[in-house]
PDB file of C-alpha atoms in Angstrom:
ATOM      1  CA  MET A   4      11.857  -4.689 -11.642  1.00  0.00           C
ATOM      2  CA  SER A   5       9.316  -4.647  -8.800  1.00  0.00           C
ATOM      3  CA  LEU A   6       6.296  -4.981 -11.121  1.00  0.00           C
ATOM      4  CA  GLU A   7       7.747  -8.356 -12.112  1.00  0.00           C
ATOM      5  CA  LYS A   8       8.128  -9.324  -8.439  1.00  0.00           C
ATOM      6  CA  VAL A   9       4.463  -8.549  -7.904  1.00  0.00           C
ATOM      7  CA  ARG A  10       3.527 -10.617 -11.007  1.00  0.00           C
ATOM      8  CA  GLU A  11       5.553 -13.492  -9.540  1.00  0.00           C
ATOM      9  CA  ARG A  12       3.746 -13.094  -6.209  1.00  0.00           C
ATOM     10  CA  PHE A  13       0.369 -13.347  -7.992  1.00  0.00           C
ATOM     11  CA  ALA A  14       1.365 -16.236 -10.308  1.00  0.00           C
ATOM     12  CA  GLY A  15      -0.852 -19.282  -9.930  1.00  0.00           C
ATOM     13  CA  THR A  16      -3.458 -17.399  -7.829  1.00  0.00           C
ATOM     14  CA  GLU A  17      -6.741 -15.714  -8.569  1.00  0.00           C
ATOM     15  CA  MET A  18      -4.797 -12.435  -8.986  1.00  0.00           C
ATOM     16  CA  GLU A  19      -2.684 -13.742 -11.856  1.00  0.00           C
ATOM     17  CA  GLY A  20      -3.243 -11.541 -14.882  1.00  0.00           C
ATOM     18  CA  LYS A  21      -5.195  -8.925 -12.898  1.00  0.00           C
ATOM     19  CA  ILE A  22      -2.498  -6.221 -12.786  1.00  0.00           C
ATOM     20  CA  LEU A  23      -3.587  -3.146 -14.713  1.00  0.00           C
ATOM     21  CA  GLU A  24      -0.726  -1.516 -16.606  1.00  0.00           C
ATOM     22  CA  LEU A  25      -1.890   2.022 -17.271  1.00  0.00           C
ATOM     23  CA  GLY A  26      -1.045   4.332 -20.167  1.00  0.00           C
ATOM     24  CA  GLN A  27      -0.410   7.146 -17.717  1.00  0.00           C
ATOM     25  CA  SER A  28       1.192   7.622 -14.337  1.00  0.00           C
ATOM     26  CA  SER A  29      -0.549   6.378 -11.211  1.00  0.00           C
ATOM     27  CA  ALA A  30       2.226   7.525  -8.875  1.00  0.00           C
ATOM     28  CA  THR A  31      -0.036   9.739  -6.746  1.00  0.00           C
ATOM     29  CA  VAL A  32      -3.549   9.269  -5.446  1.00  0.00           C
ATOM     30  CA  GLU A  33      -4.882  11.944  -7.795  1.00  0.00           C
ATOM     31  CA  LEU A  34      -3.147  10.478 -10.843  1.00  0.00           C
ATOM     32  CA  ALA A  35      -4.224   6.943  -9.978  1.00  0.00           C
ATOM     33  CA  ALA A  36      -7.853   7.945  -9.411  1.00  0.00           C
ATOM     34  CA  SER A  37      -7.880   9.738 -12.760  1.00  0.00           C
ATOM     35  CA  ALA A  38      -6.240   6.835 -14.609  1.00  0.00           C
ATOM     36  CA  LEU A  39      -8.620   4.323 -13.008  1.00  0.00           C
ATOM     37  CA  SER A  40     -11.732   6.504 -13.192  1.00  0.00           C
ATOM     38  CA  CYS A  41     -12.476   5.952  -9.516  1.00  0.00           C
ATOM     39  CA  GLU A  42     -12.894   8.104  -6.429  1.00  0.00           C
ATOM     40  CA  PRO A  43      -9.554   9.018  -4.836  1.00  0.00           C
ATOM     41  CA  ASP A  44     -10.383   7.349  -1.537  1.00  0.00           C
ATOM     42  CA  ARG A  45     -10.531   3.944  -3.250  1.00  0.00           C
ATOM     43  CA  ILE A  46      -6.794   4.174  -4.004  1.00  0.00           C
ATOM     44  CA  ALA A  47      -5.047   2.048  -1.407  1.00  0.00           C
ATOM     45  CA  LYS A  48      -2.062   4.292  -0.659  1.00  0.00           C
ATOM     46  CA  SER A  49       1.062   2.501   0.674  1.00  0.00           C
ATOM     47  CA  LEU A  50       3.014   4.728   3.063  1.00  0.00           C
ATOM     48  CA  SER A  51       6.487   3.541   4.129  1.00  0.00           C
ATOM     49  CA  PHE A  52       8.049   4.314   7.485  1.00  0.00           C
ATOM     50  CA  LEU A  53      11.259   3.551   9.316  1.00  0.00           C
ATOM     51  CA  LEU A  54      10.606   1.565  12.470  1.00  0.00           C
ATOM     52  CA  GLY A  55      13.417   0.225  14.609  1.00  0.00           C
ATOM     53  CA  GLU A  56      15.912  -1.574  12.388  1.00  0.00           C
ATOM     54  CA  GLY A  57      13.376  -2.159   9.618  1.00  0.00           C
ATOM     55  CA  CYS A  58      10.434  -0.628   7.914  1.00  0.00           C
ATOM     56  CA  VAL A  59       6.675  -0.825   7.841  1.00  0.00           C
ATOM     57  CA  VAL A  60       4.226  -0.162   5.050  1.00  0.00           C
ATOM     58  CA  VAL A  61       0.861   1.131   6.193  1.00  0.00           C
ATOM     59  CA  VAL A  62      -1.842   0.870   3.566  1.00  0.00           C
ATOM     60  CA  VAL A  63      -4.490   3.575   3.956  1.00  0.00           C
ATOM     61  CA  SER A  64      -7.411   4.903   1.931  1.00  0.00           C
ATOM     62  CA  GLY A  65      -6.416   7.549  -0.596  1.00  0.00           C
ATOM     63  CA  LEU A  66      -7.647  10.653   1.178  1.00  0.00           C
ATOM     64  CA  SER A  67      -6.452   9.588   4.621  1.00  0.00           C
ATOM     65  CA  LYS A  68      -3.445  11.120   6.361  1.00  0.00           C
ATOM     66  CA  ILE A  69      -1.351   9.728   9.201  1.00  0.00           C
ATOM     67  CA  ASP A  70      -2.477  10.865  12.621  1.00  0.00           C
ATOM     68  CA  ASN A  71       0.866  11.183  14.444  1.00  0.00           C
ATOM     69  CA  ALA A  72      -0.576  10.572  17.920  1.00  0.00           C
ATOM     70  CA  LYS A  73      -2.404   7.424  16.794  1.00  0.00           C
ATOM     71  CA  TYR A  74       0.713   6.183  14.972  1.00  0.00           C
ATOM     72  CA  LYS A  75       2.902   6.705  18.040  1.00  0.00           C
ATOM     73  CA  THR A  76       0.355   4.909  20.279  1.00  0.00           C
ATOM     74  CA  THR A  77       0.175   1.982  17.866  1.00  0.00           C
ATOM     75  CA  PHE A  78       3.850   1.589  16.971  1.00  0.00           C
ATOM     76  CA  GLY A  79       5.575   3.051  20.021  1.00  0.00           C
ATOM     77  CA  ALA A  80       7.564   5.528  17.938  1.00  0.00           C
ATOM     78  CA  LYS A  81       7.130   8.750  16.037  1.00  0.00           C
ATOM     79  CA  ALA A  82       6.043   8.370  12.397  1.00  0.00           C
ATOM     80  CA  LYS A  83       9.193   8.797  10.336  1.00  0.00           C
ATOM     81  CA  MET A  84       8.708   8.328   6.620  1.00  0.00           C
ATOM     82  CA  ILE A  85      11.520   6.651   4.745  1.00  0.00           C
ATOM     83  CA  PRO A  86      13.538   9.270   2.824  1.00  0.00           C
ATOM     84  CA  ALA A  87      12.719   9.042  -0.897  1.00  0.00           C
ATOM     85  CA  GLU A  88      16.289   7.977  -1.808  1.00  0.00           C
ATOM     86  CA  ASP A  89      16.031   4.971   0.568  1.00  0.00           C
ATOM     87  CA  VAL A  90      12.525   3.756  -0.239  1.00  0.00           C
ATOM     88  CA  GLU A  91      13.449   1.315  -2.984  1.00  0.00           C
ATOM     89  CA  TRP A  92      16.298  -0.473  -1.250  1.00  0.00           C
ATOM     90  CA  LEU A  93      14.277  -0.789   1.989  1.00  0.00           C
ATOM     91  CA  THR A  94      10.888  -1.796   0.550  1.00  0.00           C
ATOM     92  CA  GLY A  95      11.839  -3.287  -2.824  1.00  0.00           C
ATOM     93  CA  HIS A  96       9.682  -0.778  -4.702  1.00  0.00           C
ATOM     94  CA  ALA A  97      10.446   2.745  -5.947  1.00  0.00           C
ATOM     95  CA  VAL A  98       8.526   5.853  -4.874  1.00  0.00           C
ATOM     96  CA  GLY A  99       5.227   5.948  -6.759  1.00  0.00           C
ATOM     97  CA  GLY A 100       5.047   2.194  -7.034  1.00  0.00           C
ATOM     98  CA  VAL A 101       5.288   1.122  -3.385  1.00  0.00           C
ATOM     99  CA  CYS A 102       2.679  -1.533  -2.705  1.00  0.00           C
ATOM    100  CA  PRO A 103       1.999  -4.151  -0.035  1.00  0.00           C
ATOM    101  CA  PHE A 104       3.112  -7.079  -2.230  1.00  0.00           C
ATOM    102  CA  ALA A 105       6.513  -8.644  -2.778  1.00  0.00           C
ATOM    103  CA  LEU A 106       8.219  -6.401  -0.250  1.00  0.00           C
ATOM    104  CA  ASN A 107      11.790  -6.912   0.914  1.00  0.00           C
ATOM    105  CA  GLU A 108      12.265  -9.144   3.914  1.00  0.00           C
ATOM    106  CA  GLY A 109      11.952  -7.243   7.181  1.00  0.00           C
ATOM    107  CA  CYS A 110       9.312  -4.835   5.844  1.00  0.00           C
ATOM    108  CA  GLN A 111       5.977  -5.527   7.504  1.00  0.00           C
ATOM    109  CA  VAL A 112       2.512  -4.539   6.212  1.00  0.00           C
ATOM    110  CA  TYR A 113      -0.294  -3.063   8.249  1.00  0.00           C
ATOM    111  CA  LEU A 114      -3.757  -2.228   6.912  1.00  0.00           C
ATOM    112  CA  ASP A 115      -5.514   0.862   8.201  1.00  0.00           C
ATOM    113  CA  GLU A 116      -9.152   0.843   9.274  1.00  0.00           C
ATOM    114  CA  SER A 117      -9.868   3.582   6.693  1.00  0.00           C
ATOM    115  CA  LEU A 118      -9.902   0.837   4.016  1.00  0.00           C
ATOM    116  CA  ARG A 119     -12.806  -1.048   5.619  1.00  0.00           C
ATOM    117  CA  ALA A 120     -15.281   1.500   4.199  1.00  0.00           C
ATOM    118  CA  TYR A 121     -14.846  -0.043   0.740  1.00  0.00           C
ATOM    119  CA  ASP A 122     -15.688  -3.381  -0.845  1.00  0.00           C
ATOM    120  CA  PHE A 123     -12.760  -3.003  -3.232  1.00  0.00           C
ATOM    121  CA  VAL A 124      -9.696  -0.771  -3.530  1.00  0.00           C
ATOM    122  CA  PHE A 125      -6.835  -0.201  -5.969  1.00  0.00           C
ATOM    123  CA  PRO A 126      -3.297  -0.645  -4.552  1.00  0.00           C
ATOM    124  CA  ALA A 127      -0.272  -0.053  -6.749  1.00  0.00           C
ATOM    125  CA  ALA A 128       1.420  -3.117  -8.220  1.00  0.00           C
ATOM    126  CA  GLY A 129       5.123  -2.194  -8.107  1.00  0.00           C
ATOM    127  CA  SER A 130       5.466   0.519 -10.734  1.00  0.00           C
ATOM    128  CA  THR A 131       4.428   4.118 -11.266  1.00  0.00           C
ATOM    129  CA  ASN A 132       1.765   3.108 -13.822  1.00  0.00           C
ATOM    130  CA  SER A 133       0.224  -0.015 -12.394  1.00  0.00           C
ATOM    131  CA  ALA A 134      -2.579  -0.981 -10.051  1.00  0.00           C
ATOM    132  CA  VAL A 135      -4.713  -3.968  -9.177  1.00  0.00           C
ATOM    133  CA  LYS A 136      -8.429  -4.001  -8.220  1.00  0.00           C
ATOM    134  CA  MET A 137      -8.836  -6.088  -5.054  1.00  0.00           C
ATOM    135  CA  THR A 138     -11.442  -6.827  -2.428  1.00  0.00           C
ATOM    136  CA  ILE A 139     -10.415  -6.188   1.145  1.00  0.00           C
ATOM    137  CA  ALA A 140     -10.198  -9.985   1.683  1.00  0.00           C
ATOM    138  CA  GLN A 141      -7.816 -10.263  -1.277  1.00  0.00           C
ATOM    139  CA  LEU A 142      -5.739  -7.383   0.050  1.00  0.00           C
ATOM    140  CA  GLU A 143      -5.480  -9.145   3.398  1.00  0.00           C
ATOM    141  CA  LYS A 144      -4.523 -12.443   1.715  1.00  0.00           C
ATOM    142  CA  PHE A 145      -1.933 -11.133  -0.742  1.00  0.00           C
ATOM    143  CA  SER A 146      -0.317  -8.472   1.401  1.00  0.00           C
ATOM    144  CA  GLY A 147       0.563 -10.897   4.200  1.00  0.00           C
ATOM    145  CA  PHE A 148      -0.399  -8.081   6.582  1.00  0.00           C
ATOM    146  CA  LYS A 149       0.536  -8.266  10.237  1.00  0.00           C
ATOM    147  CA  ALA A 150      -2.491  -6.462  11.708  1.00  0.00           C
ATOM    148  CA  TRP A 151      -5.286  -3.976  11.191  1.00  0.00           C
ATOM    149  CA  VAL A 152      -4.450  -0.594  12.704  1.00  0.00           C
ATOM    150  CA  ASP A 153      -6.192   2.743  13.218  1.00  0.00           C
ATOM    151  CA  VAL A 154      -3.531   5.366  12.512  1.00  0.00           C
ATOM    152  CA  THR A 155      -5.218   7.849  10.165  1.00  0.00           C
ATOM    153  CA  LYS A 156      -7.529  10.858   9.986  1.00  0.00           C
ATOM    154  CA  LYS A 157      -9.339  12.151   6.947  1.00  0.00           C
ATOM    155  CA  GLY A 158      -7.391  14.751   5.031  1.00  0.00           C
TER     156      GLY A 158
END
């Protein structure tokens, strides 16, 4: 179970025990914001794309959308989301629980500039009813991100 993989990733760190298991679904930005009583843009949405032989997860603020031109300039390819039926085996997390932690090998994380507007955000934690409150510095540390990118526009 990918929630357990995230727990293992956080074990022995300041994030141990910080995963919020919610009594309702947090599988979409709207559901997560409602469950966490926060503004939707504070949800750190993890979007998964096919890129070359592997995949990338781009973490963006909740109300942001991918700007295809910016994505192509940044990654050198058209933005192609992973088909829902392939998300889990490529990323290690099922749709609705994709997060930037404990990803399968070969799946790289990028953080979008849209997140910098916030002192803390809520990424998922590997299941459709979990999240974790993190500062941007903690998100950088625990995601093992490759780089900051600017690939979004406000929705």
